[in-house]
Short mmCIF file of C-alpha atoms and ligand atoms in Angstrom, two decimals:
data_model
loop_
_atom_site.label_atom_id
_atom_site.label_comp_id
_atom_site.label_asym_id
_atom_site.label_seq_id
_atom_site.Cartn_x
_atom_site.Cartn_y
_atom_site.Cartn_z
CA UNK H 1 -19.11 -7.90 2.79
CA UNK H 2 -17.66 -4.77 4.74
CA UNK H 3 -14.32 -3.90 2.94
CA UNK H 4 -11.11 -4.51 5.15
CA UNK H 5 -9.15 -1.38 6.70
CA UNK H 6 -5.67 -1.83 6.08
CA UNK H 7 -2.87 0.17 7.73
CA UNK H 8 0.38 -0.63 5.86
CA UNK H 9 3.81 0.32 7.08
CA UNK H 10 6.35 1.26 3.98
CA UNK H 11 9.59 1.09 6.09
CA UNK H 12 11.68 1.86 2.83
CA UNK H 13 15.21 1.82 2.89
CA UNK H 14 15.45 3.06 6.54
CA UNK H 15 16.53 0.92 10.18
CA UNK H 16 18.91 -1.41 10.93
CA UNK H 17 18.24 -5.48 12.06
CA UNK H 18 18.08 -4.47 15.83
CA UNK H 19 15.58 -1.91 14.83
CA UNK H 20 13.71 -3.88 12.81
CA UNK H 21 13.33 -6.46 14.87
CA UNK H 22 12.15 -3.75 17.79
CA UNK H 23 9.63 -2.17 15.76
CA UNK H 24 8.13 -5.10 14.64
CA UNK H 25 7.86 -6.79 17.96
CA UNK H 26 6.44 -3.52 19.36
CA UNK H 27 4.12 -3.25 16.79
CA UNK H 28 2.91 -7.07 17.07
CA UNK H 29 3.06 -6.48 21.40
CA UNK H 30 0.34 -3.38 21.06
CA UNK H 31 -1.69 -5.09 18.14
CA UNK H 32 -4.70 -5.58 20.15
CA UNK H 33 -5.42 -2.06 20.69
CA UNK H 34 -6.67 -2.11 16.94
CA UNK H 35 -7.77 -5.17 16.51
CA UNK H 36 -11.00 -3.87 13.56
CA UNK H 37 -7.50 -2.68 11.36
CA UNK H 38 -5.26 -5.53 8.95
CA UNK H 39 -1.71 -4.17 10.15
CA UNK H 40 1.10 -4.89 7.40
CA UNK H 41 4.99 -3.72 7.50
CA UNK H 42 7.08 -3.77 4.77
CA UNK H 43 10.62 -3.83 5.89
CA UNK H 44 13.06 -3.67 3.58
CA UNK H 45 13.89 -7.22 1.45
CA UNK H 46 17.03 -7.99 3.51
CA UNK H 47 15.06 -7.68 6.84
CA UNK H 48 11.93 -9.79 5.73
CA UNK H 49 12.87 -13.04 7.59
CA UNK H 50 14.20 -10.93 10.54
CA UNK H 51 10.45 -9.26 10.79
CA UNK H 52 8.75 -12.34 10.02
CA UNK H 53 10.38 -14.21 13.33
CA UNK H 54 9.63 -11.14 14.94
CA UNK H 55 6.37 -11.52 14.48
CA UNK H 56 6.34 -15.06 15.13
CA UNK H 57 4.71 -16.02 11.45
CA UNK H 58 4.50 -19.42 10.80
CA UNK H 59 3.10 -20.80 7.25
CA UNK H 60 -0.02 -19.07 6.38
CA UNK H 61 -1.05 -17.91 9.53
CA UNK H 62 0.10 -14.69 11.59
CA UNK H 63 -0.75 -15.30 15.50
CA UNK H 64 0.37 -11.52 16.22
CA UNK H 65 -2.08 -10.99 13.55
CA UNK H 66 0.13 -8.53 12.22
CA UNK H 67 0.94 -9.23 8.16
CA UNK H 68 4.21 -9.01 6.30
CA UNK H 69 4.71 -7.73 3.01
CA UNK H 70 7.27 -6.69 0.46
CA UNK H 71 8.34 -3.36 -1.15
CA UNK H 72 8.48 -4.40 -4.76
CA UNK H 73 9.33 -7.84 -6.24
CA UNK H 74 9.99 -8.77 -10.21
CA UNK H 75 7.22 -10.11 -12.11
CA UNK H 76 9.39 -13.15 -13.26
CA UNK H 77 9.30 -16.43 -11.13
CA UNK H 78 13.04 -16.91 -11.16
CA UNK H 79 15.95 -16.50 -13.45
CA UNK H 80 19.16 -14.48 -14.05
CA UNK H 81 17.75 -11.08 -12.87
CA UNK H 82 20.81 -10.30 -10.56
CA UNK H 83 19.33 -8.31 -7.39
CA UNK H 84 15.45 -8.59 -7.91
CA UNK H 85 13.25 -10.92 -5.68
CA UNK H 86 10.44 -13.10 -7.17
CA UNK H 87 7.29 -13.25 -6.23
CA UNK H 88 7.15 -16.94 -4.71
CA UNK H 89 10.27 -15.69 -2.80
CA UNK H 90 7.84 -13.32 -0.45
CA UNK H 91 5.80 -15.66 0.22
CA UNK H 92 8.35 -18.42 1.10
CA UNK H 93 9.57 -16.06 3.69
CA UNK H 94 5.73 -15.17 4.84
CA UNK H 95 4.64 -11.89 2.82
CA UNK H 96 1.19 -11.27 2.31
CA UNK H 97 1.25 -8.22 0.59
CA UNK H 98 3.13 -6.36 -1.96
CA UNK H 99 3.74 -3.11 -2.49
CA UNK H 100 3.99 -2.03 -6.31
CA UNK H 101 4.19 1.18 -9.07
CA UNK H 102 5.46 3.10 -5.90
CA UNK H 103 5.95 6.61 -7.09
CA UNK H 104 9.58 6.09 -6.31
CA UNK H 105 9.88 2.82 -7.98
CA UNK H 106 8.03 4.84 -10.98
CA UNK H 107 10.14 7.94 -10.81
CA UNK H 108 13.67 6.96 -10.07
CA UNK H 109 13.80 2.79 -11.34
CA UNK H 110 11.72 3.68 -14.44
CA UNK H 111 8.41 1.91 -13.41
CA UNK H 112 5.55 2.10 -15.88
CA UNK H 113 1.92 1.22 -16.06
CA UNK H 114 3.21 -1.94 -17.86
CA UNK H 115 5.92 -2.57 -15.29
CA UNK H 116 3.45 -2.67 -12.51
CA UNK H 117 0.55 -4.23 -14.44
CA UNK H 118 2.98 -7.61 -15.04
CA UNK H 119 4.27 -7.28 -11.59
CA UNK H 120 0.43 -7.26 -9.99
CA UNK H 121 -0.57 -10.08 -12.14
CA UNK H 122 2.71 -12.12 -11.04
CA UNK H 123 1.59 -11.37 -7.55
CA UNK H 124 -1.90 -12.32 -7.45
CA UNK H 125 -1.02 -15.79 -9.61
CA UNK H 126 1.40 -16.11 -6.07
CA UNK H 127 -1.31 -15.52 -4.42
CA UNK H 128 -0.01 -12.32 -2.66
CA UNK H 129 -2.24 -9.22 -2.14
CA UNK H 130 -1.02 -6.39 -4.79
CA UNK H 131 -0.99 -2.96 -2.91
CA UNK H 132 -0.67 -0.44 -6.19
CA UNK H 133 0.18 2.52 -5.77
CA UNK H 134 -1.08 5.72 -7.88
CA UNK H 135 -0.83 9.30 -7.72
CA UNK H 136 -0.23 12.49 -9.73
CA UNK H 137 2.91 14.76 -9.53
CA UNK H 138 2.01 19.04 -8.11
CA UNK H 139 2.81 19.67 -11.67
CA UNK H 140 -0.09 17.43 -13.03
CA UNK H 141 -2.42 18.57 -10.24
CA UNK H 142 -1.93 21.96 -10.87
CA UNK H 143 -2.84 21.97 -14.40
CA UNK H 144 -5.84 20.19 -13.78
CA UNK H 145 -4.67 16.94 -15.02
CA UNK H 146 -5.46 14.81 -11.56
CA UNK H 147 -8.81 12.82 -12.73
CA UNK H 148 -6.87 11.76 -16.67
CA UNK H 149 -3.57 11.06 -14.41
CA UNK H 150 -5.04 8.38 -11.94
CA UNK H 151 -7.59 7.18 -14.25
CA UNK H 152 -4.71 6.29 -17.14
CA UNK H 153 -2.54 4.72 -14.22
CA UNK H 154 -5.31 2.91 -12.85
CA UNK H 155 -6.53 1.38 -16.37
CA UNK H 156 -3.23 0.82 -16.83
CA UNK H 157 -2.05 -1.04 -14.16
CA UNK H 158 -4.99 -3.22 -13.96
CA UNK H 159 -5.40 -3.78 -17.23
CA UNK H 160 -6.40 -7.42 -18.25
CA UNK H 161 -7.59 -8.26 -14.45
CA UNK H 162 -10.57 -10.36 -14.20
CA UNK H 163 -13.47 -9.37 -11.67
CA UNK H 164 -12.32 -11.59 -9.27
CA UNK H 165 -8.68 -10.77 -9.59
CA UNK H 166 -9.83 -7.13 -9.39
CA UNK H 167 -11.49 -7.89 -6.16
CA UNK H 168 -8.39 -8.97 -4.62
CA UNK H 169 -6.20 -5.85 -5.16
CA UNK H 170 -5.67 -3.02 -2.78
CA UNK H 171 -5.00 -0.01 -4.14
CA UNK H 172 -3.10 2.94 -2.90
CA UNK H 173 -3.93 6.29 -3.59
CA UNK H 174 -0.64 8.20 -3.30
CA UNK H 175 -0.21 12.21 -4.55
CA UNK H 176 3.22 12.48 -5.31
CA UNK H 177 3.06 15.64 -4.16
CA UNK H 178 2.33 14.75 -0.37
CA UNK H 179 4.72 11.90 -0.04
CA UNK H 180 7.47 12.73 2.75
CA UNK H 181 6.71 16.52 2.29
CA UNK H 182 4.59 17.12 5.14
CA UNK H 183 1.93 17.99 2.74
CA UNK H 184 -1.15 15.95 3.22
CA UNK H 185 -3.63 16.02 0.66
CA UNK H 186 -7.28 17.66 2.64
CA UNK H 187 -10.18 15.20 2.68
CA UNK H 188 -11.90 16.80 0.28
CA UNK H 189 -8.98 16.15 -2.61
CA UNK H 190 -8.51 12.63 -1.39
CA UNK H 191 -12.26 11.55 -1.19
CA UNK H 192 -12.17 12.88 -4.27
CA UNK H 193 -9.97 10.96 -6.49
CA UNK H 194 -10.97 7.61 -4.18
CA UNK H 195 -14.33 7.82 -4.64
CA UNK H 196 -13.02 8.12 -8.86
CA UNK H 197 -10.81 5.01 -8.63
CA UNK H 198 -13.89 3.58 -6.67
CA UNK H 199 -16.26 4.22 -9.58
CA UNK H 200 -13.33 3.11 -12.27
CA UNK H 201 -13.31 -0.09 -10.57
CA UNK H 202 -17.39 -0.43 -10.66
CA UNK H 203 -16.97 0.24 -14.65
CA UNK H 204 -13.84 -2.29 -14.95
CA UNK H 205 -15.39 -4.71 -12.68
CA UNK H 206 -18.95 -4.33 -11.14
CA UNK H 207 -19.67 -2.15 -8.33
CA UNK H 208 -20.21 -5.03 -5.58
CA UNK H 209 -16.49 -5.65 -6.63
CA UNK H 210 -15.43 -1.93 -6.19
CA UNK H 211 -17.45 -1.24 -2.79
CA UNK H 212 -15.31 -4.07 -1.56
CA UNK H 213 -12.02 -2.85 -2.42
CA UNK H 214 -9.79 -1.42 0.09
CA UNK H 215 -8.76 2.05 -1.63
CA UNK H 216 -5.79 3.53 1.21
CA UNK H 217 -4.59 6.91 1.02
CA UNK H 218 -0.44 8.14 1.32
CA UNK H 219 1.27 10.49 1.57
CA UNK H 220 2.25 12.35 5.12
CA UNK H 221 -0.09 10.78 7.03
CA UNK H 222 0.39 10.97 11.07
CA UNK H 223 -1.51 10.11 13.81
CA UNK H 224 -2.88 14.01 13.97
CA UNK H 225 -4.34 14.38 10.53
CA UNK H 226 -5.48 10.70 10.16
CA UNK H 227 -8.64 10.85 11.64
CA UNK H 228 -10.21 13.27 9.46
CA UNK H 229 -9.63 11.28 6.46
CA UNK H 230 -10.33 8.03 7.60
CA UNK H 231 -13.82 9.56 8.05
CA UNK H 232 -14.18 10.06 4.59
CA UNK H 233 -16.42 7.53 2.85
CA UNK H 234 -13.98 5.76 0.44
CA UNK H 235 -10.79 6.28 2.42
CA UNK H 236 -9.68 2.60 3.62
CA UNK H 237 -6.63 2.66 5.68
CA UNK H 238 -3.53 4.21 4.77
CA UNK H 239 0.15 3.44 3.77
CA UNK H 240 2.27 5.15 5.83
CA UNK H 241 5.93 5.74 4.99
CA UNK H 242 7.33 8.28 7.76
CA UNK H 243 5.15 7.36 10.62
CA UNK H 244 5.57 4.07 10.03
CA UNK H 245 8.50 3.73 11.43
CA UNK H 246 7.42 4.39 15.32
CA UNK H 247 5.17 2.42 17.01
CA UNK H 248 3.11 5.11 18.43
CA UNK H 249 2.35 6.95 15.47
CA UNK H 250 1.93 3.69 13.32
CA UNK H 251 -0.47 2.92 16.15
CA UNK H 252 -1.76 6.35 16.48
CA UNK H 253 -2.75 6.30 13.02
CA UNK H 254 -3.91 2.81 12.67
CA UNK H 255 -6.50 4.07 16.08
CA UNK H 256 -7.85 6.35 13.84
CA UNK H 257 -9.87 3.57 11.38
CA UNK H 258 -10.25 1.08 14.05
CA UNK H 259 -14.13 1.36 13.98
P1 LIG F 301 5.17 9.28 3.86
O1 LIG F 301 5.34 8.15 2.72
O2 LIG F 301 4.13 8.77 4.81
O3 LIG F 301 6.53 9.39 4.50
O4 LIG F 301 4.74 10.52 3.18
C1 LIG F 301 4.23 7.48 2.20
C2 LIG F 301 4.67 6.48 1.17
O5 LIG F 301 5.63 6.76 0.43
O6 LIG F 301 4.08 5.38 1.05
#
């Protein structure tokens, strides 16, 4: 089975209802023009039910065959957690997907490996998609640290995930370093560390299950730089923070591994 290209829109803490609402809609309107790519946006948790009308979900299915999915969500099913969302919460209100272990959930709410690891087994037992993020910091990269940086985060994050649980998570390969800096990582340096969570996944799991993961790259990705890394081998899609939130470069970039 060919692994699924996923374009993933990380809409943050950015837009407004009426914008929402627009983006999504032209988003959904323009779908067909990449119809080989799995689109998923990510509005913010407030907006989730706005952007799911939008796109005109209903149940399990997605007739603008354009996904919804959350920016984090606790690992706990309910409870007194004042401010957090659950995981059966997203998909009451149509998620999909999650995002989790974002480097800014990491870096400024105090996410660890542990964190995400309880919060991407909550979401596969909901039976949402886990979209985990890794990456190293420029300070790790530059001493050389990359490969022990991802491969710790990845262990770590996974850890305890059967084969077939394994083969259900997308994972997002995100250099700290390149996310909203304008800094893309080359090809070269991505390939690089995906074809290393690739082969981490083939030693956790078995490497049927890790050729059919979709591994996506972040971090500054636009329409203009997106083609030459979705040519790389064991680049699947991206998630896309910036761009994500216009429809022609969300588009744009999505174009780029329709094939
Ligand atoms: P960016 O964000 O595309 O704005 O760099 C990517 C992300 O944080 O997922």
């Amino acid at each position: 089975m060919a692994r699924k290209k996923i374009v993933a829109g990380n809409w943050k803490m950015n837009l407004d209802r009426a914008a929402a609402t627009a983006l999504a809609a032209g988003v959904a309107a323009r779908r067909g023009e990449v119809s080989a790519v799995h689109l998923v946006l990510c509005p913010p948790s407030v907006y989730i039910g706005t952007v799911g009308t939008a796109l005109n979900l209903s149940g399990d299915t997605s007739p603008s065959g354009v996904w919804l999915g959350g920016q984090n969500m606790h690992d706990k099913a309910s409870g007194a957690f004042t401010g957090e969302v659950a995981p059966g919460m997203l998909v009451d209100m149509g998620c999909r997907y999650v995002i989790l272990g974002h480097s800014e959930r990491r870096t400024l709410f105090g996410e660890t490996d542990a964190t995400v690891n309880a919060k991407t087994k909550a979401a596969l037992a909901a039976g949402l998609v886990p979209i985990v993020c890794v990456g190293e910091t420029l300070e790790e990269r530059e001493a050389g640290n990359t490969q022990a940086v991802v491969t710790e985060q990845v262990r770590g994050s996974l850890a305890g995930l059967s084969p077939g649980e394994l083969s259900q998570v997308v994972i997002a390969y995100e250099p700290v370093w390149a996310i909203g800096t304008g800094r893309v990582a080359t090809p070269e340096q991505a390939q690089e560390v995906h074809a290393l969570i690739r082969s981490l996944l083939g030693s956790m799991a078995s490497p049927t299950v890790a050729a059919d993961v979709t591994i996506q790259y972040g971090g500054s990705v636009k329409p203009d730089n997106a083609a030459v890394l979705a040519a790389q081998p064991d680049i699947d899609g991206a998630l896309v923070g910036g761009a994500s939130l216009k429809v022609d470069d969300f588009l744009g970039i999505a174009a780029a591994f329709n094939s």
